[in-house]
PDB file of C-alpha atoms and ligand atoms in Angstrom:
ATOM      1  CA  MET A 105      22.792   0.984   1.449  1.00 54.00           C
ATOM      2  CA  THR A 106      21.654  -2.792   0.122  1.00 54.00           C
ATOM      3  CA  ARG A 107      19.807  -4.632   3.129  1.00 62.00           C
ATOM      4  CA  ARG A 108      21.329  -8.021   4.197  1.00 66.00           C
ATOM      5  CA  ASN A 109      18.965 -11.018   4.268  1.00 68.00           C
ATOM      6  CA  GLY A 110      16.319 -11.318   7.523  1.00 75.00           C
ATOM      7  CA  MET A 111      17.729  -7.587   8.467  1.00 88.00           C
ATOM      8  CA  PRO A 112      14.870  -5.657  10.141  1.00 96.00           C
ATOM      9  CA  GLN A 113      13.685  -3.062   8.674  1.00 97.00           C
ATOM     10  CA  LEU A 114      14.101   0.595   9.901  1.00 98.00           C
ATOM     11  CA  ILE A 115      11.221   2.865  10.481  1.00 98.00           C
ATOM     12  CA  VAL A 116      11.608   7.272  11.143  1.00 98.00           C
ATOM     13  CA  ALA A 117       9.190   8.560  12.854  1.00 98.00           C
ATOM     14  CA  LEU A 118       8.299  11.521  11.632  1.00 98.00           C
ATOM     15  CA  ASP A 119       7.479  13.246  14.823  1.00 97.00           C
ATOM     16  CA  VAL A 120       7.317  16.836  13.722  1.00 97.00           C
ATOM     17  CA  PRO A 121       4.888  19.855  14.189  1.00 96.00           C
ATOM     18  CA  ASP A 122       5.114  20.920  10.558  1.00 95.00           C
ATOM     19  CA  ARG A 123       3.740  19.173   7.192  1.00 96.00           C
ATOM     20  CA  GLU A 124       6.334  20.637   4.758  1.00 97.00           C
ATOM     21  CA  LYS A 125       9.374  19.657   7.199  1.00 97.00           C
ATOM     22  CA  ALA A 126       8.213  16.309   7.418  1.00 98.00           C
ATOM     23  CA  LEU A 127       8.207  15.599   3.676  1.00 98.00           C
ATOM     24  CA  GLY A 128      11.420  17.361   3.446  1.00 97.00           C
ATOM     25  CA  ILE A 129      13.073  15.067   5.930  1.00 98.00           C
ATOM     26  CA  ALA A 130      11.253  12.112   4.218  1.00 98.00           C
ATOM     27  CA  ARG A 131      12.617  13.423   0.841  1.00 98.00           C
ATOM     28  CA  GLU A 132      16.471  13.352   2.220  1.00 97.00           C
ATOM     29  CA  LEU A 133      15.573   9.930   4.024  1.00 98.00           C
ATOM     30  CA  ARG A 134      14.912   8.513   0.214  1.00 97.00           C
ATOM     31  CA  GLY A 135      17.435   5.919  -0.679  1.00 95.00           C
ATOM     32  CA  VAL A 136      18.248   5.368   2.912  1.00 97.00           C
ATOM     33  CA  LEU A 137      15.412   3.421   4.359  1.00 97.00           C
ATOM     34  CA  ASP A 138      11.900   2.666   3.081  1.00 97.00           C
ATOM     35  CA  TRP A 139       9.474   3.095   6.000  1.00 98.00           C
ATOM     36  CA  CYS A 140       7.984   6.207   7.499  1.00 98.00           C
ATOM     37  CA  LYS A 141       5.968   6.226  10.530  1.00 98.00           C
ATOM     38  CA  VAL A 142       2.917   9.092  10.818  1.00 98.00           C
ATOM     39  CA  GLY A 143       2.107   9.610  14.062  1.00 98.00           C
ATOM     40  CA  MET A 144      -0.981  11.275  16.294  1.00 98.00           C
ATOM     41  CA  GLU A 145       0.972  14.702  15.508  1.00 97.00           C
ATOM     42  CA  LEU A 146       1.792  14.629  11.806  1.00 98.00           C
ATOM     43  CA  PHE A 147      -1.538  12.851  11.175  1.00 98.00           C
ATOM     44  CA  THR A 148      -3.320  15.835  13.003  1.00 98.00           C
ATOM     45  CA  LEU A 149      -1.622  18.105  10.652  1.00 97.00           C
ATOM     46  CA  GLY A 150      -1.205  16.322   7.518  1.00 97.00           C
ATOM     47  CA  GLY A 151      -4.583  13.752   7.291  1.00 97.00           C
ATOM     48  CA  PRO A 152      -4.711  11.213   4.460  1.00 98.00           C
ATOM     49  CA  LEU A 153      -2.789  13.900   1.828  1.00 97.00           C
ATOM     50  CA  LEU A 154       0.753  13.603   3.729  1.00 98.00           C
ATOM     51  CA  VAL A 155       0.497   9.867   3.527  1.00 98.00           C
ATOM     52  CA  GLU A 156      -0.399  10.107  -0.245  1.00 97.00           C
ATOM     53  CA  ARG A 157       2.372  12.621  -0.297  1.00 98.00           C
ATOM     54  CA  LEU A 158       4.366  10.181   1.593  1.00 98.00           C
ATOM     55  CA  LYS A 159       3.908   6.939  -0.997  1.00 97.00           C
ATOM     56  CA  GLU A 160       4.410   8.839  -3.674  1.00 97.00           C
ATOM     57  CA  GLN A 161       7.696   9.559  -2.587  1.00 97.00           C
ATOM     58  CA  GLY A 162       7.842   5.716  -2.580  1.00 97.00           C
ATOM     59  CA  PHE A 163       7.645   5.081   1.148  1.00 98.00           C
ATOM     60  CA  HIS A 164       5.700   2.347   2.791  1.00 98.00           C
ATOM     61  CA  VAL A 165       3.656   4.029   5.512  1.00 98.00           C
ATOM     62  CA  PHE A 166       2.956   2.910   9.016  1.00 98.00           C
ATOM     63  CA  LEU A 167       0.152   4.949  10.390  1.00 98.00           C
ATOM     64  CA  ASP A 168       0.364   4.516  14.347  1.00 98.00           C
ATOM     65  CA  LEU A 169      -2.780   6.237  16.149  1.00 98.00           C
ATOM     66  CA  LYS A 170      -3.130   3.281  18.267  1.00 98.00           C
ATOM     67  CA  PHE A 171      -6.595   2.508  17.836  1.00 98.00           C
ATOM     68  CA  TYR A 172      -8.174   2.114  21.131  1.00 98.00           C
ATOM     69  CA  ASP A 173     -12.655   2.088  20.944  1.00 98.00           C
ATOM     70  CA  ILE A 174     -15.600   0.133  20.927  1.00 98.00           C
ATOM     71  CA  PRO A 175     -14.938  -2.739  18.275  1.00 98.00           C
ATOM     72  CA  HIS A 176     -17.555  -1.173  15.273  1.00 98.00           C
ATOM     73  CA  THR A 177     -15.626   2.117  15.797  1.00 98.00           C
ATOM     74  CA  VAL A 178     -12.114   0.679  15.160  1.00 98.00           C
ATOM     75  CA  ALA A 179     -13.289  -1.381  12.308  1.00 98.00           C
ATOM     76  CA  ARG A 180     -14.554   1.665  10.664  1.00 98.00           C
ATOM     77  CA  ALA A 181     -11.390   3.606  11.132  1.00 98.00           C
ATOM     78  CA  VAL A 182      -8.988   0.218  10.258  1.00 97.00           C
ATOM     79  CA  ALA A 183     -11.022   0.383   6.769  1.00 96.00           C
ATOM     80  CA  ALA A 184     -10.581   4.279   6.309  1.00 96.00           C
ATOM     81  CA  ALA A 185      -7.012   3.609   7.070  1.00 97.00           C
ATOM     82  CA  ALA A 186      -6.925   1.104   4.266  1.00 95.00           C
ATOM     83  CA  SER A 187      -8.349   3.057   1.772  1.00 94.00           C
ATOM     84  CA  ILE A 188      -5.736   5.771   1.896  1.00 94.00           C
ATOM     85  CA  GLY A 189      -2.727   3.378   1.480  1.00 95.00           C
ATOM     86  CA  VAL A 190      -1.530   2.510   4.926  1.00 97.00           C
ATOM     87  CA  ASP A 191       0.773  -0.237   4.717  1.00 97.00           C
ATOM     88  CA  LEU A 192       0.576  -1.102   8.825  1.00 98.00           C
ATOM     89  CA  LEU A 193      -1.012   0.190  11.752  1.00 98.00           C
ATOM     90  CA  THR A 194      -1.260  -0.120  15.186  1.00 98.00           C
ATOM     91  CA  LEU A 195      -4.448  -0.460  17.653  1.00 98.00           C
ATOM     92  CA  HIS A 196      -4.124  -1.373  21.716  1.00 98.00           C
ATOM     93  CA  CYS A 197      -4.242  -4.882  22.262  1.00 98.00           C
ATOM     94  CA  GLN A 198      -6.211  -4.082  25.675  1.00 97.00           C
ATOM     95  CA  GLY A 199      -9.047  -3.200  23.749  1.00 98.00           C
ATOM     96  CA  GLY A 200      -9.602  -6.910  24.047  1.00 98.00           C
ATOM     97  CA  GLU A 201     -10.524  -9.593  21.741  1.00 98.00           C
ATOM     98  CA  ARG A 202     -13.652  -8.401  19.985  1.00 98.00           C
ATOM     99  CA  MET A 203     -12.272  -5.145  18.933  1.00 98.00           C
ATOM    100  CA  CYS A 204      -8.939  -6.938  17.651  1.00 98.00           C
ATOM    101  CA  ARG A 205     -10.740  -9.453  15.775  1.00 98.00           C
ATOM    102  CA  ALA A 206     -13.375  -6.727  14.640  1.00 98.00           C
ATOM    103  CA  ALA A 207     -10.087  -4.750  13.033  1.00 98.00           C
ATOM    104  CA  LEU A 208      -8.806  -7.846  11.651  1.00 98.00           C
ATOM    105  CA  GLU A 209     -12.327  -8.528  10.047  1.00 97.00           C
ATOM    106  CA  ALA A 210     -12.481  -4.864   8.585  1.00 97.00           C
ATOM    107  CA  ARG A 211      -8.938  -5.467   7.362  1.00 96.00           C
ATOM    108  CA  ASP A 212      -9.631  -8.843   5.766  1.00 95.00           C
ATOM    109  CA  ALA A 213     -12.805  -7.615   3.870  1.00 94.00           C
ATOM    110  CA  VAL A 214     -11.087  -4.865   2.029  1.00 89.00           C
ATOM    111  CA  ALA A 215      -8.052  -7.010   1.002  1.00 82.00           C
ATOM    112  CA  ALA A 216      -9.728  -7.935  -1.996  1.00 72.00           C
ATOM    113  CA  ALA A 217     -10.228  -4.433  -3.445  1.00 69.00           C
ATOM    114  CA  SER A 218      -7.148  -2.456  -1.751  1.00 67.00           C
ATOM    115  CA  SER A 219      -3.925  -2.904   0.178  1.00 76.00           C
ATOM    116  CA  ALA A 220      -4.723  -4.516   3.315  1.00 93.00           C
ATOM    117  CA  PRO A 221      -2.550  -2.841   6.000  1.00 97.00           C
ATOM    118  CA  ARG A 222      -0.763  -5.267   8.435  1.00 98.00           C
ATOM    119  CA  LEU A 223      -2.171  -4.596  12.049  1.00 98.00           C
ATOM    120  CA  PHE A 224      -0.262  -4.750  14.853  1.00 98.00           C
ATOM    121  CA  GLY A 225      -1.174  -4.788  18.401  1.00 98.00           C
ATOM    122  CA  VAL A 226       0.269  -2.537  20.735  1.00 98.00           C
ATOM    123  CA  THR A 227       1.320  -4.246  24.358  1.00 98.00           C
ATOM    124  CA  VAL A 228       2.562  -1.626  26.841  1.00 95.00           C
ATOM    125  CA  LEU A 229       4.250   1.407  25.845  1.00 95.00           C
ATOM    126  CA  THR A 230       7.870   1.704  25.994  1.00 94.00           C
ATOM    127  CA  SER A 231       7.678   5.020  27.944  1.00 94.00           C
ATOM    128  CA  PHE A 232       6.645   2.859  30.998  1.00 94.00           C
ATOM    129  CA  GLY A 233       8.885   1.626  33.624  1.00 93.00           C
ATOM    130  CA  PRO A 234       7.956  -0.558  36.538  1.00 94.00           C
ATOM    131  CA  GLY A 235       5.335   0.599  38.603  1.00 91.00           C
ATOM    132  CA  GLU A 236       3.996   3.175  36.564  1.00 93.00           C
ATOM    133  CA  MET A 237       1.133   1.439  34.436  1.00 91.00           C
ATOM    134  CA  PRO A 238      -2.873   2.560  35.928  1.00 93.00           C
ATOM    135  CA  GLY A 239      -4.099  -0.641  37.793  1.00 93.00           C
ATOM    136  CA  ILE A 240      -1.639  -2.975  36.578  1.00 93.00           C
ATOM    137  CA  THR A 241       0.932  -4.339  39.016  1.00 93.00           C
ATOM    138  CA  ALA A 242       2.760  -7.133  36.941  1.00 94.00           C
ATOM    139  CA  ALA A 243       6.332  -5.739  35.307  1.00 94.00           C
ATOM    140  CA  PRO A 244       6.044  -4.347  32.134  1.00 95.00           C
ATOM    141  CA  GLY A 245       7.779  -7.135  30.409  1.00 95.00           C
ATOM    142  CA  ILE A 246       5.383  -9.830  31.744  1.00 96.00           C
ATOM    143  CA  PHE A 247       2.177  -7.932  31.136  1.00 96.00           C
ATOM    144  CA  ALA A 248       3.870  -7.469  27.076  1.00 97.00           C
ATOM    145  CA  HIS A 249       3.993 -11.107  27.054  1.00 97.00           C
ATOM    146  CA  GLU A 250       0.536 -11.555  28.139  1.00 97.00           C
ATOM    147  CA  LEU A 251      -0.791  -8.976  25.580  1.00 98.00           C
ATOM    148  CA  ALA A 252       1.874 -10.637  22.628  1.00 98.00           C
ATOM    149  CA  SER A 253       0.413 -14.224  23.623  1.00 98.00           C
ATOM    150  CA  ALA A 254      -3.134 -13.135  23.153  1.00 98.00           C
ATOM    151  CA  ALA A 255      -2.455 -10.802  20.165  1.00 98.00           C
ATOM    152  CA  ALA A 256      -0.694 -13.970  18.732  1.00 98.00           C
ATOM    153  CA  ALA A 257      -4.244 -16.144  19.826  1.00 98.00           C
ATOM    154  CA  TRP A 258      -6.433 -13.469  17.990  1.00 98.00           C
ATOM    155  CA  GLY A 259      -4.473 -13.769  14.832  1.00 98.00           C
ATOM    156  CA  LEU A 260      -2.727 -10.300  14.729  1.00 98.00           C
ATOM    157  CA  ASP A 261       0.500  -9.841  12.594  1.00 98.00           C
ATOM    158  CA  GLY A 262       2.670  -8.433  14.589  1.00 98.00           C
ATOM    159  CA  VAL A 263       2.967  -6.822  18.296  1.00 98.00           C
ATOM    160  CA  VAL A 264       4.547  -3.372  19.314  1.00 98.00           C
ATOM    161  CA  CYS A 265       7.119  -3.911  22.081  1.00 98.00           C
ATOM    162  CA  SER A 266      10.281  -3.042  23.738  1.00 97.00           C
ATOM    163  CA  GLY A 267      12.946  -4.431  22.117  1.00 97.00           C
ATOM    164  CA  ARG A 268      13.656  -6.413  25.622  1.00 96.00           C
ATOM    165  CA  GLU A 269      10.655  -8.535  25.230  1.00 97.00           C
ATOM    166  CA  VAL A 270      11.037  -9.867  21.953  1.00 97.00           C
ATOM    167  CA  ARG A 271      13.154 -12.829  22.714  1.00 97.00           C
ATOM    168  CA  ALA A 272      10.310 -13.931  25.157  1.00 97.00           C
ATOM    169  CA  ILE A 273       7.737 -13.327  22.563  1.00 98.00           C
ATOM    170  CA  LYS A 274       9.130 -14.935  19.934  1.00 97.00           C
ATOM    171  CA  ALA A 275       9.814 -17.724  22.023  1.00 97.00           C
ATOM    172  CA  SER A 276       5.986 -18.422  22.236  1.00 96.00           C
ATOM    173  CA  ALA A 277       4.751 -16.851  19.491  1.00 97.00           C
ATOM    174  CA  PRO A 278       7.427 -17.195  16.563  1.00 96.00           C
ATOM    175  CA  ALA A 279       5.269 -16.100  13.491  1.00 96.00           C
ATOM    176  CA  LEU A 280       4.702 -12.765  15.549  1.00 98.00           C
ATOM    177  CA  ARG A 281       6.215 -10.230  14.283  1.00 98.00           C
ATOM    178  CA  CYS A 282       7.829  -7.417  16.861  1.00 98.00           C
ATOM    179  CA  LEU A 283       8.087  -3.804  15.909  1.00 98.00           C
ATOM    180  CA  CYS A 284      10.094  -1.559  18.704  1.00 98.00           C
ATOM    181  CA  PRO A 285      10.386   1.554  19.365  1.00 97.00           C
ATOM    182  CA  GLY A 286      12.623   2.820  22.502  1.00 96.00           C
ATOM    183  CA  ILE A 287      15.742   2.440  20.354  1.00 97.00           C
ATOM    184  CA  ARG A 288      18.359   4.555  21.575  1.00 96.00           C
ATOM    185  CA  PRO A 289      22.115   4.685  19.732  1.00 93.00           C
ATOM    186  CA  ASP A 290      24.880   4.609  22.294  1.00 91.00           C
ATOM    187  CA  GLY A 291      24.954   7.871  24.135  1.00 90.00           C
ATOM    188  CA  ALA A 292      21.778   9.098  22.853  1.00 89.00           C
ATOM    189  CA  GLU A 293      19.161  10.677  25.312  1.00 92.00           C
ATOM    190  CA  ALA A 294      16.724   8.468  26.401  1.00 95.00           C
ATOM    191  CA  GLY A 295      14.098  11.393  27.077  1.00 93.00           C
ATOM    192  CA  ASP A 296      10.678  10.028  28.141  1.00 93.00           C
ATOM    193  CA  GLN A 297      11.533   6.158  27.142  1.00 92.00           C
ATOM    194  CA  ARG A 298      12.178   3.756  30.000  1.00 95.00           C
ATOM    195  CA  ARG A 299      12.583   0.132  28.344  1.00 95.00           C
ATOM    196  CA  THR A 300      15.318   1.012  25.668  1.00 93.00           C
ATOM    197  CA  MET A 301      17.765  -0.748  23.392  1.00 95.00           C
ATOM    198  CA  THR A 302      20.373   0.228  21.048  1.00 97.00           C
ATOM    199  CA  PRO A 303      19.768  -0.915  17.398  1.00 97.00           C
ATOM    200  CA  ALA A 304      22.245  -3.782  17.444  1.00 97.00           C
ATOM    201  CA  GLU A 305      20.718  -5.286  20.579  1.00 97.00           C
ATOM    202  CA  ALA A 306      17.215  -5.058  19.072  1.00 97.00           C
ATOM    203  CA  VAL A 307      18.079  -6.432  16.084  1.00 97.00           C
ATOM    204  CA  ARG A 308      20.366  -9.409  18.237  1.00 96.00           C
ATOM    205  CA  ALA A 309      16.999  -9.737  20.059  1.00 96.00           C
ATOM    206  CA  GLY A 310      14.872 -10.696  16.923  1.00 97.00           C
ATOM    207  CA  ALA A 311      13.075  -7.271  16.205  1.00 97.00           C
ATOM    208  CA  ASP A 312      11.456  -7.042  12.846  1.00 97.00           C
ATOM    209  CA  TYR A 313      11.152  -3.209  12.696  1.00 98.00           C
ATOM    210  CA  LEU A 314      12.766  -0.902  14.592  1.00 98.00           C
ATOM    211  CA  VAL A 315      10.793   2.779  15.032  1.00 98.00           C
ATOM    212  CA  VAL A 316      13.582   5.637  15.671  1.00 98.00           C
ATOM    213  CA  GLY A 317      12.140   9.172  15.993  1.00 98.00           C
ATOM    214  CA  ARG A 318      14.386  11.826  18.241  1.00 97.00           C
ATOM    215  CA  PRO A 319      17.870  10.107  17.284  1.00 97.00           C
ATOM    216  CA  ILE A 320      17.241  10.666  13.831  1.00 97.00           C
ATOM    217  CA  LEU A 321      15.317  14.105  13.573  1.00 97.00           C
ATOM    218  CA  GLN A 322      17.064  15.868  16.644  1.00 95.00           C
ATOM    219  CA  ALA A 323      20.388  14.719  14.397  1.00 96.00           C
ATOM    220  CA  ASP A 324      22.367  17.652  12.597  1.00 95.00           C
ATOM    221  CA  ALA A 325      22.239  15.495   9.533  1.00 96.00           C
ATOM    222  CA  PRO A 326      19.016  13.084   9.660  1.00 97.00           C
ATOM    223  CA  ALA A 327      20.047  11.028   6.619  1.00 98.00           C
ATOM    224  CA  ARG A 328      23.717  10.335   7.892  1.00 97.00           C
ATOM    225  CA  ALA A 329      22.189   9.563  11.901  1.00 97.00           C
ATOM    226  CA  ALA A 330      19.882   7.077   9.728  1.00 98.00           C
ATOM    227  CA  ALA A 331      22.592   5.319   7.887  1.00 98.00           C
ATOM    228  CA  ALA A 332      24.987   5.229  10.833  1.00 97.00           C
ATOM    229  CA  ILE A 333      21.681   3.038  12.670  1.00 98.00           C
ATOM    230  CA  LEU A 334      21.482   1.211   9.705  1.00 97.00           C
ATOM    231  CA  GLU A 335      24.908   0.549   9.692  1.00 97.00           C
ATOM    232  CA  GLU A 336      25.019  -0.853  13.390  1.00 97.00           C
ATOM    233  CA  MET A 337      21.984  -3.105  12.469  1.00 97.00           C
ATOM    234  CA  GLN A 338      24.013  -4.508   9.316  1.00 94.00           C
ATOM    235  CA  ALA A 339      26.673  -5.796  11.733  1.00 93.00           C
ATOM    236  CA  ALA A 340      24.936  -7.087  14.250  1.00 93.00           C
ATOM    237  CA  PRO A 341      24.216 -10.954  13.945  1.00 87.00           C
ATOM    238  CA  VAL A 342      20.341 -11.758  13.624  1.00 86.00           C
ATOM    239  CA  PRO A 343      19.431 -14.836  15.572  1.00 86.00           C
ATOM    240  CA  SER A 344      18.047 -17.942  13.697  1.00 76.00           C
ATOM    241  CA  SER A 345      14.861 -19.125  13.417  1.00 61.00           C
ATOM    242  CA  PRO A 346      12.476 -19.795  15.285  1.00 49.00           C
ATOM    243  CA  ALA A 347      13.514 -16.670  17.355  1.00 45.00           C
ATOM    244  CA  GLY A 348      14.751 -14.702  14.346  1.00 40.00           C
ATOM    245  CA  MET A 349      11.770 -15.635  12.344  1.00 41.00           C
ATOM    246  CA  ARG A 350       9.806 -13.184   9.822  1.00 43.00           C
TER     247      ARG A 350
HETATM  248  O1  C5P B1004      11.678   9.701  19.387  1.00 90.94           O
HETATM  249  P1  C5P B1004      11.616   8.405  19.955  1.00 90.94           P
HETATM  250  O2  C5P B1004      12.557   7.142  19.105  1.00 90.94           O
HETATM  251  O3  C5P B1004      11.355   7.800  20.880  1.00 90.94           O
HETATM  252  O4  C5P B1004      10.670   7.736  18.922  1.00 90.94           O
HETATM  253  C1  C5P B1004       9.558   6.672  19.102  1.00 90.94           C
HETATM  254  C2  C5P B1004       8.409   6.724  18.185  1.00 90.94           C
HETATM  255  O5  C5P B1004       7.694   5.446  18.627  1.00 90.94           O
HETATM  256  C3  C5P B1004       7.230   7.743  18.907  1.00 90.94           C
HETATM  257  O6  C5P B1004       6.762   8.108  17.535  1.00 90.94           O
HETATM  258  C4  C5P B1004       6.338   6.817  19.518  1.00 90.94           C
HETATM  259  O7  C5P B1004       4.942   7.375  19.371  1.00 90.94           O
HETATM  260  C5  C5P B1004       6.301   5.610  18.886  1.00 90.94           C
HETATM  261  N1  C5P B1004       6.202   4.469  20.176  1.00 90.94           N
HETATM  262  C6  C5P B1004       6.700   4.135  21.268  1.00 90.94           C
HETATM  263  N2  C5P B1004       6.261   3.533  22.158  1.00 90.94           N
HETATM  264  C7  C5P B1004       5.215   2.369  21.785  1.00 90.94           C
HETATM  265  C8  C5P B1004       4.425   2.677  20.153  1.00 90.94           C
HETATM  266  C9  C5P B1004       4.860   3.738  19.460  1.00 90.94           C
HETATM  267  O8  C5P B1004       7.535   5.198  21.487  1.00 90.94           O
HETATM  268  N3  C5P B1004       5.046   1.482  22.515  1.00 90.94           N
END
């Protein structure tokens, strides 16, 4: 499928407990989408070699390990991720300014020598509903917006948020990219996700990347499920700038 201008990217989350299965699904999805997400389960099993194999298949790799540690440790982890060719990675905004700036410095230091991953800050997990975040009284959407504003000020490339928060985030930080999990086509089970949106709703809100795991992985034909999501995305109007700037 040819991508319409300005249409967000669809990323498949390869959340499976088996390296070969992950590579098999990726192979099936070649030519349908360009991005794979390697999360903590798959990276624990497959490590850098798996990232390499996905890159050999031609995919961009999003390493979703959600770094959260002291600045020194996170900076070293970012440099390591850059050295294995990761294209985009996540760290927690709640790690704070020093941690996020150390990560950016580490990324920029390797940028000349190797490809530099984009750094995205996790705001509030899409599995959190109201009142579920320990020690946080603000509503998830409000807190996500606060963290996204901080991420923009620190210079992160983007944030991970629910599609429901994209409009407010882009209104105050138009250049910040929004990567949205919690995507559920009509009728798909939400599972543990709470702040969900359909693919079309997320596109209309101005999301830049949509991450989808179970609705593709658990389908009888993953490639067909991914193509259907892409068709829904294609049919949805992308907002005009600045809200839709990407
Ligand atoms: O299966 P499902 O579509 O819910 O998968 C969503 C993916 O996005 C998972 O791999 C999950 O780890 C990831 N994710 C998320 N919420 C965040 C950040 C990442 O669901 N805030």
